[in-house]
C-alpha cells in the first residue's frame, strides 16, 4: 500500500517526516517518483497534472492539500467515483483567522491611508471609529469563515456571515441564501470573502454586489480570484464607493505585472498567502481519515461534487 504526495519542493521534507511518524505502515512516494501506479491507494495533492489521478487504478481517496478544491475540479479526467477530501486542519484555520483579523484591523485602523501618508512624509491623525460602529460581513460562513467570525467578535465588531444554510454561532448574525444577500451586504462596512469557487460564486463579486455595500466600505478577498470582477472592483475603488481593499487572490496568479492593483493607492496586494496548510498539523487530519476509510467508515470533510465544495 502506498501514498503519493505532491507538494512544493521546500515543504516536501516536512510532509515526509510528518507522514513517516504517523503512517509507518504505508509506503510514501513524493511526486514525481510515482513508481508502480497500482500500489497507490491515497493521493495527497496540490495542483496535480490533468490525468494523473485517473492513472492510479487503486485510488481510494484524494486529499486536497488546500481547503479549495478548484485545482482538482480543473482536471477533466478527475476520477468521479473516488472520494475527494478537502483540507480542514488546525494550522490552516489558525492562519486564516490571523489573516482575516489582521486585514480587518488594518482596514478598521486606516493602515492603508497611513502607509500612503508615510510615503509622502505626511503627519496627520485620522479619527478612530469604535469597533461597534464597524460592521463586518463574511461571505462564506463555513469552517474558516466561522472561526474568523468568532475571533472578530472578540474585538467588539458586530459580525455577520452569509452562507447557503443558516448557522448558529453565538454573537454572529447568520444570513442564508440569495434572498438575504442584500440585507447582509447593506450592513457590511468591511466585506470579507471566504467562499469556495463554484459556478454560483464565480464572478459573483461584481458592480451590483459592491453597490449593495454601505458607502465607503472596504473589501478583503481571500476566497478565490475568479469570484471577483476585477474591473468592477477597480471602478468602485476609483469612484470612492469603496475606501480600500486587501487582496490575496486574483483571477490570474501570479498577478500580471501590468495589473492596476499593484500600485493602486487603496489596495494591498498579497501573493495568495492568507493561510497555508501546516504539514505538522495536517497529517493528523489525513491519517484520521485514512484510518476511517480502512475500517469502512465515511471520511470527514468529503467534497460534495454536486455542490462543488
Ligand atoms: P467550507 O466549505 O467550510 O465553507 C464554505 C462556505 O461557503 C460555507 O459556509 C458555504 O455555505 C458557503 N457557500 C458556498 N457556496 C455558496 C453559495 N453559492 N451561496 C452562499 N454561500 C455559499 O470551506 P472553508 O471555510 O474551509 O474554505 C473556504 C474557501 O477559502 C476555500 O474554498 C478556498 O477557496 C479559500 N481559501 C483560501 C486560502 C488563501 O490562502 N487565500 C486558504 C484556504 C482557503 P454552507 O455552509 O451553507 O454550505
Ligand atoms: C487554498 C489553500 O485553498 O491554500 O487556497 O488552502
CSV table of C-alpha atoms and ligand atoms in Angstrom, one decimal:
chain,number,residue,atom,x,y,z
A,1,UNK,CA,0.0,0.0,0.0
A,2,UNK,CA,1.4,3.4,-1.0
A,3,UNK,CA,0.6,7.1,-0.6
A,4,UNK,CA,1.8,9.7,-3.1
A,5,UNK,CA,2.1,13.3,-2.1
A,6,UNK,CA,2.6,16.2,-4.5
A,7,UNK,CA,3.6,19.5,-2.8
A,8,UNK,CA,6.1,22.2,-3.2
A,9,UNK,CA,9.7,21.1,-3.0
A,10,UNK,CA,10.5,23.3,0.0
A,11,UNK,CA,7.9,21.6,2.2
A,12,UNK,CA,8.3,18.1,0.8
A,13,UNK,CA,10.7,17.1,3.6
A,14,UNK,CA,8.3,18.4,6.3
A,15,UNK,CA,5.4,16.3,4.8
A,16,UNK,CA,7.5,13.2,4.5
A,17,UNK,CA,8.7,13.5,8.1
A,18,UNK,CA,5.2,14.0,9.5
A,19,UNK,CA,3.8,11.1,7.4
A,20,UNK,CA,6.6,8.8,8.3
A,21,UNK,CA,5.9,9.3,12.0
A,22,UNK,CA,2.1,8.8,11.8
A,23,UNK,CA,1.8,6.3,8.9
A,24,UNK,CA,4.6,3.8,9.4
A,25,UNK,CA,2.6,1.1,7.7
A,26,UNK,CA,2.3,3.0,4.4
A,27,UNK,CA,5.0,3.5,1.7
A,28,UNK,CA,5.5,7.2,1.0
A,29,UNK,CA,6.2,8.5,-2.5
A,30,UNK,CA,7.0,12.1,-3.3
A,31,UNK,CA,5.7,13.1,-6.7
A,32,UNK,CA,7.1,12.8,-9.5
A,33,UNK,CA,8.5,9.5,-8.1
A,34,UNK,CA,5.3,7.6,-8.9
A,35,UNK,CA,6.6,4.0,-9.0
A,36,UNK,CA,4.1,1.2,-9.6
A,37,UNK,CA,0.8,3.1,-10.0
A,38,UNK,CA,-1.3,0.1,-9.0
A,39,UNK,CA,0.1,0.2,-5.5
A,40,UNK,CA,-1.0,3.7,-4.7
A,41,UNK,CA,-4.2,3.9,-2.6
A,42,UNK,CA,-4.0,7.5,-1.3
A,43,UNK,CA,-3.0,10.8,-3.1
A,44,UNK,CA,-2.3,14.0,-1.1
A,45,UNK,CA,-2.0,16.7,-3.8
A,46,UNK,CA,-1.9,20.3,-4.8
A,47,UNK,CA,-2.5,21.1,-8.5
A,48,UNK,CA,-1.8,17.6,-9.8
A,49,UNK,CA,-1.3,17.5,-13.6
A,50,UNK,CA,-4.5,16.6,-15.6
A,51,UNK,CA,-5.0,12.9,-15.9
A,52,UNK,CA,-2.5,12.0,-13.1
A,53,UNK,CA,-5.2,10.9,-10.6
A,54,UNK,CA,-7.0,8.9,-13.3
A,55,UNK,CA,-3.8,7.0,-13.9
A,56,UNK,CA,-4.0,5.4,-10.4
A,57,UNK,CA,-6.2,2.4,-10.7
A,58,UNK,CA,-6.5,1.5,-7.0
A,59,UNK,CA,-7.0,5.0,-5.6
A,60,UNK,CA,-9.3,5.0,-2.5
A,61,UNK,CA,-9.2,8.8,-1.7
A,62,UNK,CA,-7.8,12.1,-2.9
A,63,UNK,CA,-6.8,14.6,-0.2
A,64,UNK,CA,-6.5,18.2,-1.3
A,65,UNK,CA,-3.6,20.0,0.3
A,66,UNK,CA,-5.6,23.2,0.2
A,67,UNK,CA,-9.1,24.0,1.5
A,68,UNK,CA,-10.2,24.9,-2.0
A,69,UNK,CA,-10.6,22.0,-4.4
A,70,UNK,CA,-11.0,24.0,-7.7
A,71,UNK,CA,-7.4,22.9,-8.6
A,72,UNK,CA,-8.8,19.3,-8.7
A,73,UNK,CA,-12.1,20.1,-10.5
A,74,UNK,CA,-10.0,21.7,-13.2
A,75,UNK,CA,-8.9,18.2,-14.2
A,76,UNK,CA,-11.3,16.9,-16.9
A,77,UNK,CA,-10.2,13.3,-16.1
A,78,UNK,CA,-10.8,13.6,-12.4
A,79,UNK,CA,-12.0,10.1,-11.3
A,80,UNK,CA,-15.5,10.9,-10.1
A,81,UNK,CA,-16.1,7.7,-8.1
A,82,UNK,CA,-13.2,8.4,-5.7
A,83,UNK,CA,-13.9,10.5,-2.6
A,84,UNK,CA,-12.2,13.9,-2.6
A,85,UNK,CA,-11.4,15.3,0.9
A,86,UNK,CA,-10.8,19.0,1.4
A,87,UNK,CA,-8.3,20.2,3.8
A,88,UNK,CA,-9.6,21.0,7.3
A,89,UNK,CA,-6.7,21.2,9.8
A,90,UNK,CA,-5.9,23.4,12.8
A,91,UNK,CA,-2.8,25.1,11.2
A,92,UNK,CA,-4.7,26.3,8.1
A,93,UNK,CA,-7.6,27.5,10.3
A,94,UNK,CA,-5.4,29.5,12.7
A,95,UNK,CA,-3.6,31.0,9.8
A,96,UNK,CA,-6.8,32.2,8.2
A,97,UNK,CA,-8.2,33.5,11.4
A,98,UNK,CA,-5.0,35.5,11.9
A,99,UNK,CA,-5.1,36.8,8.3
A,100,UNK,CA,-8.8,37.9,8.4
A,101,UNK,CA,-8.3,39.5,11.8
A,102,UNK,CA,-5.2,41.4,10.7
A,103,UNK,CA,-6.8,42.6,7.4
A,104,UNK,CA,-10.0,43.8,9.2
A,105,UNK,CA,-7.9,45.6,11.9
A,106,UNK,CA,-5.8,47.2,9.2
A,107,UNK,CA,-8.8,48.5,7.4
A,108,UNK,CA,-10.5,49.5,10.6
A,109,UNK,CA,-7.5,51.4,11.8
A,110,UNK,CA,-6.8,53.1,8.4
A,111,UNK,CA,-3.5,51.4,7.8
A,112,UNK,CA,-3.6,51.9,4.0
A,113,UNK,CA,-4.1,55.6,4.4
A,114,UNK,CA,-1.2,55.7,7.0
A,115,UNK,CA,1.0,53.8,4.5
A,116,UNK,CA,0.3,56.4,1.9
A,117,UNK,CA,0.9,59.3,4.3
A,118,UNK,CA,4.3,57.7,5.3
A,119,UNK,CA,5.3,57.5,1.6
A,120,UNK,CA,4.5,61.2,1.3
A,121,UNK,CA,6.2,62.0,4.7
A,122,UNK,CA,2.9,63.4,5.8
A,123,UNK,CA,2.0,63.5,9.5
A,124,UNK,CA,-1.7,63.6,10.2
A,125,UNK,CA,-4.0,61.9,12.7
A,126,UNK,CA,-7.0,60.1,11.2
A,127,UNK,CA,-10.0,59.8,13.5
A,128,UNK,CA,-10.7,56.3,15.0
A,129,UNK,CA,-14.1,54.6,14.9
A,130,UNK,CA,-15.1,52.4,17.8
A,131,UNK,CA,-15.4,48.8,16.8
A,132,UNK,CA,-19.1,48.7,17.4
A,133,UNK,CA,-19.5,51.2,14.5
A,134,UNK,CA,-17.7,48.9,12.1
A,135,UNK,CA,-19.9,46.0,11.0
A,136,UNK,CA,-18.0,43.1,9.4
A,137,UNK,CA,-19.7,40.7,7.0
A,138,UNK,CA,-18.1,37.4,5.9
A,139,UNK,CA,-19.2,35.8,2.7
A,140,UNK,CA,-18.9,32.1,3.3
A,141,UNK,CA,-19.5,31.2,7.0
A,142,UNK,CA,-18.0,27.8,6.7
A,143,UNK,CA,-15.1,26.3,8.5
A,144,UNK,CA,-12.7,29.2,8.0
A,145,UNK,CA,-15.3,32.0,7.9
A,146,UNK,CA,-16.9,30.7,11.1
A,147,UNK,CA,-13.7,30.7,13.1
A,148,UNK,CA,-12.7,34.2,11.7
A,149,UNK,CA,-16.1,35.5,12.7
A,150,UNK,CA,-15.6,34.3,16.3
A,151,UNK,CA,-12.2,36.0,16.6
A,152,UNK,CA,-13.5,39.3,15.1
A,153,UNK,CA,-16.4,39.3,17.5
A,154,UNK,CA,-13.9,39.2,20.4
A,155,UNK,CA,-12.7,42.7,19.3
A,156,UNK,CA,-16.2,44.1,19.7
A,157,UNK,CA,-17.1,44.3,16.0
A,158,UNK,CA,-20.7,43.4,15.1
A,159,UNK,CA,-20.1,40.4,12.8
A,160,UNK,CA,-22.4,38.7,10.4
A,161,UNK,CA,-22.0,35.9,7.8
A,162,UNK,CA,-23.6,34.7,4.7
A,163,UNK,CA,-23.8,31.1,3.6
A,164,UNK,CA,-26.3,28.7,1.9
A,165,UNK,CA,-27.6,27.2,5.1
A,166,UNK,CA,-28.3,29.1,8.4
A,167,UNK,CA,-25.6,28.9,11.1
A,168,UNK,CA,-25.8,29.1,14.9
A,169,UNK,CA,-22.6,30.9,16.0
A,170,UNK,CA,-23.0,32.8,19.3
A,171,UNK,CA,-23.0,36.6,18.7
A,172,UNK,CA,-22.7,36.2,14.9
A,173,UNK,CA,-25.8,37.1,12.7
A,174,UNK,CA,-26.4,34.5,10.1
A,175,UNK,CA,-27.8,35.3,6.7
A,176,UNK,CA,-28.6,32.5,4.3
A,177,UNK,CA,-29.3,32.3,0.6
A,178,UNK,CA,-29.8,34.7,-2.3
A,179,UNK,CA,-32.8,36.4,-0.7
A,180,UNK,CA,-30.9,37.5,2.4
A,181,UNK,CA,-27.8,38.7,0.5
A,182,UNK,CA,-28.9,42.4,0.0
A,183,UNK,CA,-29.6,42.8,3.8
A,184,UNK,CA,-26.3,41.2,4.7
A,185,UNK,CA,-24.4,43.4,2.3
A,186,UNK,CA,-26.2,46.6,3.5
A,187,UNK,CA,-24.7,46.0,6.9
A,188,UNK,CA,-21.2,45.2,5.9
A,189,UNK,CA,-18.7,48.1,6.4
A,190,UNK,CA,-15.9,45.5,5.8
A,191,UNK,CA,-16.8,42.7,3.5
A,192,UNK,CA,-14.6,39.6,3.7
A,193,UNK,CA,-14.8,36.9,1.0
A,194,UNK,CA,-14.1,33.3,2.1
A,195,UNK,CA,-16.3,31.5,-0.4
A,196,UNK,CA,-15.2,28.4,-2.4
A,197,UNK,CA,-15.1,28.8,-6.1
A,198,UNK,CA,-18.2,27.2,-7.7
A,199,UNK,CA,-20.3,28.1,-10.8
A,200,UNK,CA,-22.6,30.0,-8.4
A,201,UNK,CA,-19.8,32.1,-6.8
A,202,UNK,CA,-17.7,32.7,-10.0
A,203,UNK,CA,-17.9,36.4,-10.9
A,204,UNK,CA,-20.3,37.0,-8.0
A,205,UNK,CA,-18.4,40.0,-6.6
A,206,UNK,CA,-19.3,42.5,-9.3
A,207,UNK,CA,-20.6,46.0,-9.6
A,208,UNK,CA,-24.1,45.1,-8.5
A,209,UNK,CA,-22.9,43.3,-5.3
A,210,UNK,CA,-20.5,46.1,-4.5
A,211,UNK,CA,-23.2,48.7,-4.9
A,212,UNK,CA,-25.1,47.0,-2.1
A,213,UNK,CA,-22.4,47.8,0.4
A,214,UNK,CA,-22.5,51.0,2.5
A,215,UNK,CA,-20.7,54.0,1.0
A,216,UNK,CA,-17.0,53.9,1.9
A,217,UNK,CA,-17.0,50.1,2.7
A,218,UNK,CA,-13.8,48.1,2.3
A,219,UNK,CA,-13.1,44.6,1.0
A,220,UNK,CA,-10.9,41.6,1.9
A,221,UNK,CA,-10.6,39.0,-0.8
A,222,UNK,CA,-9.3,35.6,0.4
A,223,UNK,CA,-11.6,33.1,-1.3
A,224,UNK,CA,-10.7,32.8,-5.0
A,225,UNK,CA,-9.8,35.4,-7.5
A,226,UNK,CA,-12.3,34.3,-10.1
A,227,UNK,CA,-15.1,35.3,-7.8
A,228,UNK,CA,-14.2,39.0,-8.3
A,229,UNK,CA,-14.9,41.0,-11.4
A,230,UNK,CA,-11.7,43.0,-11.1
A,231,UNK,CA,-12.7,45.9,-13.4
A,232,UNK,CA,-15.8,46.4,-11.2
A,233,UNK,CA,-13.7,46.4,-8.1
A,234,UNK,CA,-11.3,48.9,-9.5
A,235,UNK,CA,-14.2,51.2,-10.6
A,236,UNK,CA,-15.7,51.0,-7.1
A,237,UNK,CA,-12.3,51.9,-5.6
A,238,UNK,CA,-11.7,54.7,-8.1
A,239,UNK,CA,-15.1,56.3,-7.6
A,240,UNK,CA,-14.8,56.3,-3.8
A,241,UNK,CA,-17.6,53.9,-3.2
A,242,UNK,CA,-15.1,51.6,-1.7
A,243,UNK,CA,-12.4,53.0,0.6
A,244,UNK,CA,-9.8,50.2,0.5
A,245,UNK,CA,-9.1,46.5,-0.4
A,246,UNK,CA,-6.8,43.8,0.8
A,247,UNK,CA,-6.5,41.3,-1.9
A,248,UNK,CA,-4.9,37.9,-1.5
A,249,UNK,CA,-6.3,36.1,-4.5
A,250,UNK,CA,-6.6,37.1,-8.2
A,251,UNK,CA,-8.2,36.0,-11.4
A,252,UNK,CA,-4.7,35.3,-12.7
A,253,UNK,CA,-1.9,34.3,-10.3
A,254,UNK,CA,0.8,35.4,-10.2
A,255,UNK,CA,-0.8,38.8,-10.6
A,256,UNK,CA,0.3,40.2,-14.0
A,257,UNK,CA,2.9,43.0,-13.9
A,258,UNK,CA,0.5,45.3,-15.7
A,259,UNK,CA,-2.3,44.9,-13.3
A,260,UNK,CA,-3.6,48.2,-11.8
A,261,UNK,CA,-3.9,46.6,-8.4
A,262,UNK,CA,-0.1,46.7,-7.9
A,263,UNK,CA,0.2,50.4,-7.4
A,264,UNK,CA,-3.4,51.4,-6.5
A,265,UNK,CA,-3.2,53.7,-3.5
A,266,UNK,CA,-6.2,52.0,-1.9
A,267,UNK,CA,-5.0,48.4,-2.3
A,268,UNK,CA,-2.7,45.9,-0.6
A,269,UNK,CA,-1.7,43.0,-2.8
A,270,UNK,CA,-0.6,39.7,-1.4
A,271,UNK,CA,0.5,36.6,-3.3
A,272,UNK,CA,-2.1,34.0,-2.1
A,273,UNK,CA,-0.7,33.6,1.3
A,274,UNK,CA,-3.7,34.3,3.6
A,275,UNK,CA,-3.1,30.9,5.1
A,276,UNK,CA,-1.1,27.7,4.4
A,277,UNK,CA,-1.6,24.1,5.3
A,278,UNK,CA,0.9,23.1,8.0
A,279,UNK,CA,2.2,19.6,7.4
A,280,UNK,CA,2.8,19.0,11.1
A,281,UNK,CA,-0.8,19.5,12.0
A,282,UNK,CA,-2.4,18.5,8.6
A,283,UNK,CA,-1.0,15.0,8.6
A,284,UNK,CA,-3.1,14.2,11.7
A,285,UNK,CA,-6.3,15.0,9.8
A,286,UNK,CA,-5.3,13.0,6.8
A,287,UNK,CA,-4.2,10.0,8.9
A,288,UNK,CA,-7.5,10.0,10.8
A,289,UNK,CA,-9.4,9.9,7.5
A,290,UNK,CA,-7.2,7.1,6.2
A,291,UNK,CA,-7.9,5.0,9.3
A,292,UNK,CA,-11.7,5.7,8.9
A,293,UNK,CA,-11.6,4.5,5.3
A,294,UNK,CA,-9.6,1.4,6.3
A,295,UNK,CA,-12.3,0.4,8.8
A,296,UNK,CA,-15.1,1.2,6.3
A,297,UNK,CA,-16.3,4.4,7.9
A,298,UNK,CA,-17.2,7.5,5.8
A,299,UNK,CA,-14.3,10.1,5.7
A,300,UNK,CA,-14.7,13.5,7.2
A,301,UNK,CA,-14.9,16.7,5.1
A,302,UNK,CA,-15.7,14.8,1.9
A,303,UNK,CA,-16.4,17.2,-1.0
A,304,UNK,CA,-20.0,17.1,-2.3
A,305,UNK,CA,-19.4,17.2,-6.1
A,306,UNK,CA,-23.0,18.3,-6.7
A,307,UNK,CA,-22.4,21.5,-4.6
A,308,UNK,CA,-18.8,21.8,-5.9
A,309,UNK,CA,-17.2,22.3,-2.4
B,1,LIG,P1,-16.2,25.5,3.8
B,1,LIG,O1,-16.7,24.5,2.7
B,1,LIG,O2,-16.2,25.1,5.2
B,1,LIG,O3,-17.1,26.8,3.7
B,1,LIG,C1,-17.6,27.4,2.6
B,1,LIG,C2,-18.8,28.3,2.9
B,1,LIG,O4,-19.2,29.0,1.8
B,1,LIG,C3,-20.0,27.6,3.5
B,1,LIG,O5,-20.5,28.3,4.6
B,1,LIG,C4,-21.0,27.5,2.4
B,1,LIG,O6,-22.3,27.5,2.8
B,1,LIG,C5,-20.7,28.8,1.7
B,1,LIG,N1,-21.1,28.8,0.3
B,1,LIG,C6,-20.7,28.1,-0.7
B,1,LIG,N2,-21.4,28.4,-1.8
B,1,LIG,C7,-22.3,29.3,-1.5
B,1,LIG,C8,-23.3,30.0,-2.2
B,1,LIG,N3,-23.5,29.8,-3.5
B,1,LIG,N4,-24.0,30.9,-1.6
B,1,LIG,C9,-23.8,31.1,-0.2
B,1,LIG,N5,-22.9,30.5,0.5
B,1,LIG,C10,-22.1,29.6,-0.1
B,1,LIG,O7,-14.8,26.0,3.2
B,1,LIG,P2,-13.6,26.6,4.0
B,1,LIG,O8,-14.1,27.6,5.0
B,1,LIG,O9,-12.8,25.5,4.6
B,1,LIG,O10,-12.8,27.4,2.9
B,1,LIG,C11,-13.4,28.4,2.1
B,1,LIG,C12,-12.6,28.8,0.9
B,1,LIG,O11,-11.5,29.6,1.4
B,1,LIG,C13,-11.9,27.7,0.2
B,1,LIG,O12,-12.7,27.0,-0.7
B,1,LIG,C14,-10.8,28.5,-0.6
B,1,LIG,O13,-11.3,28.9,-1.8
B,1,LIG,C15,-10.5,29.6,0.4
B,1,LIG,N6,-9.1,29.6,1.0
B,1,LIG,C16,-8.2,30.5,0.6
B,1,LIG,C17,-7.0,30.4,1.2
B,1,LIG,C18,-6.0,31.5,0.9
B,1,LIG,O14,-4.8,31.4,1.3
B,1,LIG,N7,-6.4,32.6,0.2
B,1,LIG,C19,-6.6,29.4,2.1
B,1,LIG,C20,-7.6,28.5,2.4
B,1,LIG,C21,-8.9,28.6,1.9
B,1,LIG,P3,-22.9,26.2,3.6
B,1,LIG,O15,-22.2,26.2,4.9
B,1,LIG,O16,-24.3,26.6,3.8
B,1,LIG,O17,-22.6,25.0,2.8
B,2,LIG,C1,-6.3,27.3,-0.5
B,2,LIG,C2,-5.3,26.9,0.5
B,2,LIG,O1,-7.3,26.6,-0.8
B,2,LIG,O2,-4.2,27.4,0.5
B,2,LIG,O3,-6.1,28.4,-1.1
B,2,LIG,O4,-5.7,26.1,1.3
